[in-house]
Short mmCIF file of C-alpha atoms in Angstrom, two decimals:
data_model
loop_
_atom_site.label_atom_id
_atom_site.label_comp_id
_atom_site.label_asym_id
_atom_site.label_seq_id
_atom_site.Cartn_x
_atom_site.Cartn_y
_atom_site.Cartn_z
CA UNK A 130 -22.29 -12.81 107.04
CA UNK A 131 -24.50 -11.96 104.54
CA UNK A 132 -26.82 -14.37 102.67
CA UNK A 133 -24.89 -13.30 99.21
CA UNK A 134 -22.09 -15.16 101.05
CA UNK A 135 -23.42 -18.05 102.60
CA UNK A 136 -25.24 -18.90 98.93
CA UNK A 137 -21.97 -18.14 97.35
CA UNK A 138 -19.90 -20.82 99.93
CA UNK A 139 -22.66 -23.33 98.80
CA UNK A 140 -22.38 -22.77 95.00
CA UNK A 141 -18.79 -23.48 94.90
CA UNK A 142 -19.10 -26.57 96.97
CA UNK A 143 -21.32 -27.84 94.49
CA UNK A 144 -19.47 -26.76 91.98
CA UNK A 145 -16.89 -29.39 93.50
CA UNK A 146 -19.63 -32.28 92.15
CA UNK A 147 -19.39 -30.73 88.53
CA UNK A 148 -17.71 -32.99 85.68
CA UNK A 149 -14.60 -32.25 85.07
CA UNK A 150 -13.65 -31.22 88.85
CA UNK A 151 -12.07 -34.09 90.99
CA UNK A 152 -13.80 -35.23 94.02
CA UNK A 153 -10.46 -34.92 95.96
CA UNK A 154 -10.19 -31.73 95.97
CA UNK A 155 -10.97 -31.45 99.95
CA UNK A 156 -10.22 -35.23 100.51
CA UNK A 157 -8.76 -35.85 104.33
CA UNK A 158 -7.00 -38.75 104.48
CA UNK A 159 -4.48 -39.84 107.24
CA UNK A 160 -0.91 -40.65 104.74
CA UNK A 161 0.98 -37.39 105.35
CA UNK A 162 1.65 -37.46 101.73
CA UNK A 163 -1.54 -37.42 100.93
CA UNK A 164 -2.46 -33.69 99.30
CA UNK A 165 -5.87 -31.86 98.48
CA UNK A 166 -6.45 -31.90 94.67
CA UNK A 167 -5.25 -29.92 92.27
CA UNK A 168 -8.42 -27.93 90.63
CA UNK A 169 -11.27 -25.09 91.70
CA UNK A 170 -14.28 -24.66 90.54
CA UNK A 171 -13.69 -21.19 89.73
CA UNK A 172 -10.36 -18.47 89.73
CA UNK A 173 -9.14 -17.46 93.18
CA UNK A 174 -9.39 -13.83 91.82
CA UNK A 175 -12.29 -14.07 90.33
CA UNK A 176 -14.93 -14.39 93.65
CA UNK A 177 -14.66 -12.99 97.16
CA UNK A 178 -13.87 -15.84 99.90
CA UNK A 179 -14.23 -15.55 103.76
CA UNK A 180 -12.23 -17.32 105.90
CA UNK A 181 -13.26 -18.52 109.69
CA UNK A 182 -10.58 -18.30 112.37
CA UNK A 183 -12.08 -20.36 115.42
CA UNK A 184 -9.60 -19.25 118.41
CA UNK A 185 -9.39 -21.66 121.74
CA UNK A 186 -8.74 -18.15 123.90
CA UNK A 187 -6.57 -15.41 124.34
CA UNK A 188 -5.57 -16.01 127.66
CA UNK A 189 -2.35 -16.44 126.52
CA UNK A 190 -0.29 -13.77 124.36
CA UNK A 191 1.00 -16.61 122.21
CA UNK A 192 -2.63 -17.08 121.12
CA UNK A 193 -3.28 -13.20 120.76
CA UNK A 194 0.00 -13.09 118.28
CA UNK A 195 -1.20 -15.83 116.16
CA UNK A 196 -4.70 -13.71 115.73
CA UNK A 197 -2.80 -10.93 115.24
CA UNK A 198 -0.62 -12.51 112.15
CA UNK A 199 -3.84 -14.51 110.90
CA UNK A 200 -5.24 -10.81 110.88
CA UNK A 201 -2.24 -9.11 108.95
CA UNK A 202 -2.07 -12.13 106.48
CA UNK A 203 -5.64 -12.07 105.85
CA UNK A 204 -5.27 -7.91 104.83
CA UNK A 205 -2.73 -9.10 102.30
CA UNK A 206 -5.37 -10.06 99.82
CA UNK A 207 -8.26 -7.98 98.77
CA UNK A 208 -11.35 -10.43 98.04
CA UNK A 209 -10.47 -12.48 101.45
CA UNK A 210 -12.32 -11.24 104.83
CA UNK A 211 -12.13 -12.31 108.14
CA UNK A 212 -14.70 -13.60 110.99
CA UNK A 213 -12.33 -14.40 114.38
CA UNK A 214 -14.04 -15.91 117.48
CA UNK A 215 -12.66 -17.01 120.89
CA UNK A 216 -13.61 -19.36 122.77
CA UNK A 217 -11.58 -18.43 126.02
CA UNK A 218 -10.97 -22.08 126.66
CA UNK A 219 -14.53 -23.13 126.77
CA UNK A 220 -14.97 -26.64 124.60
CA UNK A 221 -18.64 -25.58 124.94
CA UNK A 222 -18.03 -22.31 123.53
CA UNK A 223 -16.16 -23.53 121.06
CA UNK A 224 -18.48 -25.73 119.40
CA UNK A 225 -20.82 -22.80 119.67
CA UNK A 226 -18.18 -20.46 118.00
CA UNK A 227 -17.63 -23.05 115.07
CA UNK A 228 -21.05 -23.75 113.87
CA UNK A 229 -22.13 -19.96 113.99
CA UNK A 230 -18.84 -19.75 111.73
CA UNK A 231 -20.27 -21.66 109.65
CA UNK A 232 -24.13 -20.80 109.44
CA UNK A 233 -22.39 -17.23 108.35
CA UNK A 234 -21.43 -19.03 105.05
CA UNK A 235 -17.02 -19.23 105.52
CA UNK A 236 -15.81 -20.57 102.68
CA UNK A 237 -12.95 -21.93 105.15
CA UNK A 238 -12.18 -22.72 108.89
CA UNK A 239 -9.14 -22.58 110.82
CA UNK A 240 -9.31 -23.52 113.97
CA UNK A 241 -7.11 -23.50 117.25
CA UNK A 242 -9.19 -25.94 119.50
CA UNK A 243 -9.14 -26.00 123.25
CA UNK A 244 -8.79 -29.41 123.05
CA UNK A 245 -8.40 -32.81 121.39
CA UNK A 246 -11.76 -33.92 120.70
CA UNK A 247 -13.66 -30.47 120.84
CA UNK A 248 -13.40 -30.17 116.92
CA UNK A 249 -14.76 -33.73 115.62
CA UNK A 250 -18.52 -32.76 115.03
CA UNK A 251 -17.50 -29.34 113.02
CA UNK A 252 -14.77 -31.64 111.23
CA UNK A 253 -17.32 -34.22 110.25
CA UNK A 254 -19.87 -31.18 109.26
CA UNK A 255 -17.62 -29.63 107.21
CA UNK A 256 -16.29 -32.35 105.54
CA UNK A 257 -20.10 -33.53 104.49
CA UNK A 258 -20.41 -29.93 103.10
CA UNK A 259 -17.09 -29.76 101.79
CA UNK A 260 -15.62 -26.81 103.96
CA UNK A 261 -11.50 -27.03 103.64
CA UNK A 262 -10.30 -27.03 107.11
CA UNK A 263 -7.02 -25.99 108.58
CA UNK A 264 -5.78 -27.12 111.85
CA UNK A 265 -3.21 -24.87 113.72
CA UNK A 266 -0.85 -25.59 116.89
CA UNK A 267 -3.47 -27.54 118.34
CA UNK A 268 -3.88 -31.33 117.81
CA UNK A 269 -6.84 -32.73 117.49
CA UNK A 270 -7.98 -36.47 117.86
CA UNK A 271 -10.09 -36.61 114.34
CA UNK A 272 -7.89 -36.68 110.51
CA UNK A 273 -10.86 -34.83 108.86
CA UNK A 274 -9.22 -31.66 107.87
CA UNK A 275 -6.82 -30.67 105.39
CA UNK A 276 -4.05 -29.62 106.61
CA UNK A 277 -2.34 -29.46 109.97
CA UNK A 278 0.21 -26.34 111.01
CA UNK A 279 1.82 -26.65 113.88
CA UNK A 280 5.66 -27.40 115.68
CA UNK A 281 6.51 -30.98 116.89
CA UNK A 282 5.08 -30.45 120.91
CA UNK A 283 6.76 -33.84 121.93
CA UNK A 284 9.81 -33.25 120.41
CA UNK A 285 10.25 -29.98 121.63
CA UNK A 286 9.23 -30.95 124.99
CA UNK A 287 11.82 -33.52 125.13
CA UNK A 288 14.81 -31.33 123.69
CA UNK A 289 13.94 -28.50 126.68
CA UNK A 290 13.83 -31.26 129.70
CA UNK A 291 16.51 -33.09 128.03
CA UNK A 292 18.46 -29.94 128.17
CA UNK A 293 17.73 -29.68 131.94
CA UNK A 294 18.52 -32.41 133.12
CA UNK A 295 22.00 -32.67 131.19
CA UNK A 296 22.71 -29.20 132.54
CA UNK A 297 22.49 -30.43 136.05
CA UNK A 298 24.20 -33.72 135.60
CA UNK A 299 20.98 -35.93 135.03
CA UNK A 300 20.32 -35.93 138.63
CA UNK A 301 18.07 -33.92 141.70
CA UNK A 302 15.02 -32.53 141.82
CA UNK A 303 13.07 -30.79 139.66
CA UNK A 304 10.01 -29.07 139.08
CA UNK A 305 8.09 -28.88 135.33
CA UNK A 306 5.00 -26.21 135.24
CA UNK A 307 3.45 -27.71 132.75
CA UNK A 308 0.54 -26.04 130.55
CA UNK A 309 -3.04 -26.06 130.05
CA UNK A 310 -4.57 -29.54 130.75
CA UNK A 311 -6.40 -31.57 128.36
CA UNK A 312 -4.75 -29.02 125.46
CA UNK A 313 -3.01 -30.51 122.53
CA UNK A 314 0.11 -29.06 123.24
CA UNK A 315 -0.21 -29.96 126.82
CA UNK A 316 -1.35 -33.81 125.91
CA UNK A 317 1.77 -34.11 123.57
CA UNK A 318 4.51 -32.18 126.03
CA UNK A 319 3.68 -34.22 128.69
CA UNK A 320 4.05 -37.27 126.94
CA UNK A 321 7.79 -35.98 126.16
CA UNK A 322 8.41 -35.48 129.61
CA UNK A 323 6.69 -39.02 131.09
CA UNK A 324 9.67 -40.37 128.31
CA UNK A 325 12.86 -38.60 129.54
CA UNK A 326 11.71 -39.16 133.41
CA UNK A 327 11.69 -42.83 132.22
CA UNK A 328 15.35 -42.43 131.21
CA UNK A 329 16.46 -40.66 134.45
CA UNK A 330 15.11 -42.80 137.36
CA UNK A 331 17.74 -40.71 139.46
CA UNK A 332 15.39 -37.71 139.16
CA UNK A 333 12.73 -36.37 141.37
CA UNK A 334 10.30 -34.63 139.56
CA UNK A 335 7.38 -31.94 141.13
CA UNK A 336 4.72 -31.32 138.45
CA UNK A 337 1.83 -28.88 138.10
CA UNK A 338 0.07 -27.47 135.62
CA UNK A 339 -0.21 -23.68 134.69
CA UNK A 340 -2.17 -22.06 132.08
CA UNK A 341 0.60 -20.83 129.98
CA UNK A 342 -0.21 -17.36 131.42
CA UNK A 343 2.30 -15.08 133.44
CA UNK A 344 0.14 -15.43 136.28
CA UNK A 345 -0.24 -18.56 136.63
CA UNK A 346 3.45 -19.65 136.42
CA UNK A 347 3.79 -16.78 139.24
CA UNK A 348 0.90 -18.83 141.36
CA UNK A 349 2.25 -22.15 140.51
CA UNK A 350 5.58 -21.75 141.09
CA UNK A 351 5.11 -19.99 144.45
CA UNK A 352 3.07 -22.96 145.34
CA UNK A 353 5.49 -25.27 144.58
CA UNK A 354 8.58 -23.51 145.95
CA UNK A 355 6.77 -23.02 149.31
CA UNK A 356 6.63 -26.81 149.68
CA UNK A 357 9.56 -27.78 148.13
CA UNK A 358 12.59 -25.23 148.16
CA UNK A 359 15.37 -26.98 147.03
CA UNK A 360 15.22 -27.82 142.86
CA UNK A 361 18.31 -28.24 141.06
CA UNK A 362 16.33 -27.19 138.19
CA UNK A 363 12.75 -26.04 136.62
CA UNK A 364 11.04 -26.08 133.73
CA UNK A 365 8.95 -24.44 132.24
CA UNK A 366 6.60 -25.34 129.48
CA UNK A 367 6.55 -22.06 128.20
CA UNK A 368 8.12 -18.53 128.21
CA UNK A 369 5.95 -16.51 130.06
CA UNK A 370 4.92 -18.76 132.59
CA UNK A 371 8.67 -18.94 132.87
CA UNK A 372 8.83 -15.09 133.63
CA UNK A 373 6.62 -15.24 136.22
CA UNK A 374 7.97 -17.89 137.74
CA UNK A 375 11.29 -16.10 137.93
CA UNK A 376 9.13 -13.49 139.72
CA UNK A 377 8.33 -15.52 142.52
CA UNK A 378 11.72 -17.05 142.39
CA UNK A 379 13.05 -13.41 143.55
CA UNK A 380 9.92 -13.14 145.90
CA UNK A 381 11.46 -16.42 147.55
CA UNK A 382 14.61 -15.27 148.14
CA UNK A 383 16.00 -16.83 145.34
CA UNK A 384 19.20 -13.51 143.67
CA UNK A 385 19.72 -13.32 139.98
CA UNK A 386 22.91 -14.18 140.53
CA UNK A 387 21.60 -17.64 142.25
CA UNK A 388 20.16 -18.06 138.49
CA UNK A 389 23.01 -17.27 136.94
CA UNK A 390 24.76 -19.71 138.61
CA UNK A 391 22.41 -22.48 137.88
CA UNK A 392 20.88 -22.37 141.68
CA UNK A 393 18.57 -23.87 140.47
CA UNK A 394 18.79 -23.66 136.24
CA UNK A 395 16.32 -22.98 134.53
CA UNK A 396 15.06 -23.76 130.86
CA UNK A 397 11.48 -23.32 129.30
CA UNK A 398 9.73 -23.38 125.40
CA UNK A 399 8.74 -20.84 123.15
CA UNK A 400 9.97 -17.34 122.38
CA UNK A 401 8.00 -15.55 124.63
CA UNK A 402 10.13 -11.81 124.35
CA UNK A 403 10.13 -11.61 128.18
CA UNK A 404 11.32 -14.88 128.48
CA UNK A 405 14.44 -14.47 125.58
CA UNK A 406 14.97 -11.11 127.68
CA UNK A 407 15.88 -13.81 130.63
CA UNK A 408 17.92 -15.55 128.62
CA UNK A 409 19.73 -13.14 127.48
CA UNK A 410 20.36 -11.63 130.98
CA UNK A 411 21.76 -15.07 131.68
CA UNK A 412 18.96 -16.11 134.15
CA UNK A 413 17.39 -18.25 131.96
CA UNK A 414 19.80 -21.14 129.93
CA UNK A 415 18.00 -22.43 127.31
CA UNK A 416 14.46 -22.50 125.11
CA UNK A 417 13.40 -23.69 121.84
CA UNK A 418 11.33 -21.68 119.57
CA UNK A 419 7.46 -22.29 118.63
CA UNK A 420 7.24 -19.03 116.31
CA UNK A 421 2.85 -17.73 116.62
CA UNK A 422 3.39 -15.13 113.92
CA UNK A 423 5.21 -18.03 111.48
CA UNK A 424 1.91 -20.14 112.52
CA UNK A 425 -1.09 -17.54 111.65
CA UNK A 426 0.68 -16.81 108.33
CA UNK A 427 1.22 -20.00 107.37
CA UNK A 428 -2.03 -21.12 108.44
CA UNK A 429 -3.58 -18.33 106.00
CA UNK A 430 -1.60 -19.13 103.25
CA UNK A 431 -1.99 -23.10 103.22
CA UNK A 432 -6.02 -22.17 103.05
CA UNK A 433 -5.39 -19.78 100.04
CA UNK A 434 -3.92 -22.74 97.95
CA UNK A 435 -6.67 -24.89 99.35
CA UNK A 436 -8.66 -21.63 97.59
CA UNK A 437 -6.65 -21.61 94.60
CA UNK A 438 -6.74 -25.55 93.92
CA UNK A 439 -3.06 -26.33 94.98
CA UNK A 440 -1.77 -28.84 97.17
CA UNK A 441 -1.18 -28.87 100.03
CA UNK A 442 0.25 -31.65 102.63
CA UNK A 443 -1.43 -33.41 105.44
CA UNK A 444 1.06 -32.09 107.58
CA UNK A 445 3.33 -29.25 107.66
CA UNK A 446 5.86 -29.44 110.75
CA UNK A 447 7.46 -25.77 111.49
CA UNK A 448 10.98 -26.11 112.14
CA UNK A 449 12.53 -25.72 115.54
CA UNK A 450 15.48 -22.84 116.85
CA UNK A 451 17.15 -24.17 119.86
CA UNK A 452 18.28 -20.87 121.75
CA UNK A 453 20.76 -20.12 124.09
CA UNK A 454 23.03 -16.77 125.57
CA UNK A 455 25.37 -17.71 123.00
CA UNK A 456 22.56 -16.76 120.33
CA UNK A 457 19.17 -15.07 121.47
CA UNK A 458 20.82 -12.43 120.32
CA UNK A 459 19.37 -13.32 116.58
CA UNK A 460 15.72 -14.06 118.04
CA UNK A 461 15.17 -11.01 121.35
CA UNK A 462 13.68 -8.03 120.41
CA UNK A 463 15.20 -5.34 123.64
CA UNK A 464 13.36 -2.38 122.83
CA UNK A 465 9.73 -4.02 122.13
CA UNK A 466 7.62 -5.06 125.59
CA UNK A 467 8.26 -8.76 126.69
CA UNK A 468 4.74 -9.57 125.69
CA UNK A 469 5.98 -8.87 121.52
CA UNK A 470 6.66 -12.06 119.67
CA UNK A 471 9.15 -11.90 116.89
CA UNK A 472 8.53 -14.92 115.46
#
């Protein structure tokens, strides 16, 4: 980032203090109603803006779809460029990745953190210099941003286990691969599952934690199966841990037509391609959709009204596809590689 741009970024925050420009115009407050004010200090079109995207990793393709529609969004407009970094799941790195985002002058962060707390010091530095911040998928434990993009994680998490355990009569054993500790996501999906375990006491439940990588819900659930092989049903807490785990299913002994036939069923989160291609083959019986590409864009454009003055709200909850055989038809893309998101 050039100098021209950091002194730029610094001019129009000060420009905030100006008469006749409200002071809430990056206010972070915790009412969801609450809104960022309703005035710049200059035209959108009229300057060029730069835009931080501060990624937790890429260790997961979910992660490296969102860049990739943050990326195509960004293209959209002419006089708004781009600086990505990724953190691959350090916290340390993280914090390292933010503040060189900001020494290079962003006029803007976004930011996927690696975990709940990993974000406060950036949060609190950017609201001192009046940065607009956008949080995406990725809770985080301060309220000091703008706006927050994301799905509900507990909610979903309860609707897929929920699913489950009706599916095989609210009874047996089960095993949950969960997803990467001390992540948002993670935090809040487990929390969904510790509440409909409470409600089934009649339930057995094996848990262990993945990554939300193929690989690891390969690893895990070969682990797990080795030790305990007899589930009535597993879940997954996403889509392509789910595929692998249906890997080591078959490795295990364990026929498609075993699958089919609920033995044991299976049900996961996200639409993972690979993992709708399951579905759809009638291994897998049921997921619930947390779209990356419907993230990145949204994330993009929320920080181009923050750009343009508009409001925007505290929150902004992405709505949630249920899918089953009976529709993944609308949501699987057959001729793309299971590692393409449509969504």
């Amino acid at each position: 980032m050039s100098a021209k741009q950091g002194s730029s970024r610094r001019q129009f925050v000060a420009r905030l203090a100006a008469p006749g420009v409200t002071a809430a115009l990056f206010s972070r407050c915790s009412d969801e109603e609450d809104t960022v004010g309703d005035h710049t200090a200059m035209a959108f079109e009229d300057r060029e803006w730069t835009i931080g995207f501060s990624n937790a990793s890429e260790t997961n393709t979910w992660r490296t779809a969102l860049r990739e529609s943050i990326e195509e969004e960004v293209a959209r407009h002419d006089n708004v460029s781009l600086l990505i970094t990724d953190a691959n799941d350090s916290p340390a790195k993280q914090v390292s990745d933010m503040e060189d985002l900001l020494t290079k002058g962003v006029d803007g962060l976004i930011i996927g953190a690696a975990n709940l707390y990993v974000a406060n010091p950036i949060l609190d530095e950017c609201e001192r210099e009046g940065i607009p911040v956008v949080i995406v998928d990725r809770k985080v434990s301060s309220e000091k941003y703008d706006t927050f993009v994301s799905t509900d994680h507990m909610y979903g998490a309860v609707r897929g286990l929920t699913e489950l355990l009706n599916r095989i009569g609210g009874e047996g054993k089960i095993a949950i691969i969960e997803g990467l500790p001390g992540a948002g996501p993670a935090v809040e999906r487990n929390a969904g599952y510790d509440t409909v375990l409470e409600e089934h006491p009649n339930v057995e439940a094996i848990r262990q934690a993945g990554d939300w990588s193929r690989a690891s819900g390969q690893r895990v659930m070969e682990n797990i199966i080795t030790a305990h092989p007899d589930f009535d049903g597993i879940h997954f807490d996403n889509g392509e841990m789910a595929v692998g785990g249906i890997q080591a299913l078959r490795a295990a002994g364990i026929t498609d037509e075993m699958m089919r036939a609920n033995q044991p069923c299976l049900t996961w989160l996200d639409g993972y391609n690979g993992g709708l291609k399951m579905i759809k083959a009638g291994l897998g019986k049921y997921t619930i959709l947390h779209p990356p590409r419907l993230h990145g864009s949204l994330s993009v454009n929320s920080m181009i009204q923050i750009f343009k003055g508009e409001p925007v709200p505290k929150r902004q909850p992405i709505a949630l596809d249920e899918i089953t055989q009976a529709n993944v038809e609308q949501f699987v893309a057959m001729d793309e590689p299971d590692d393409y998101w449509t969504r």
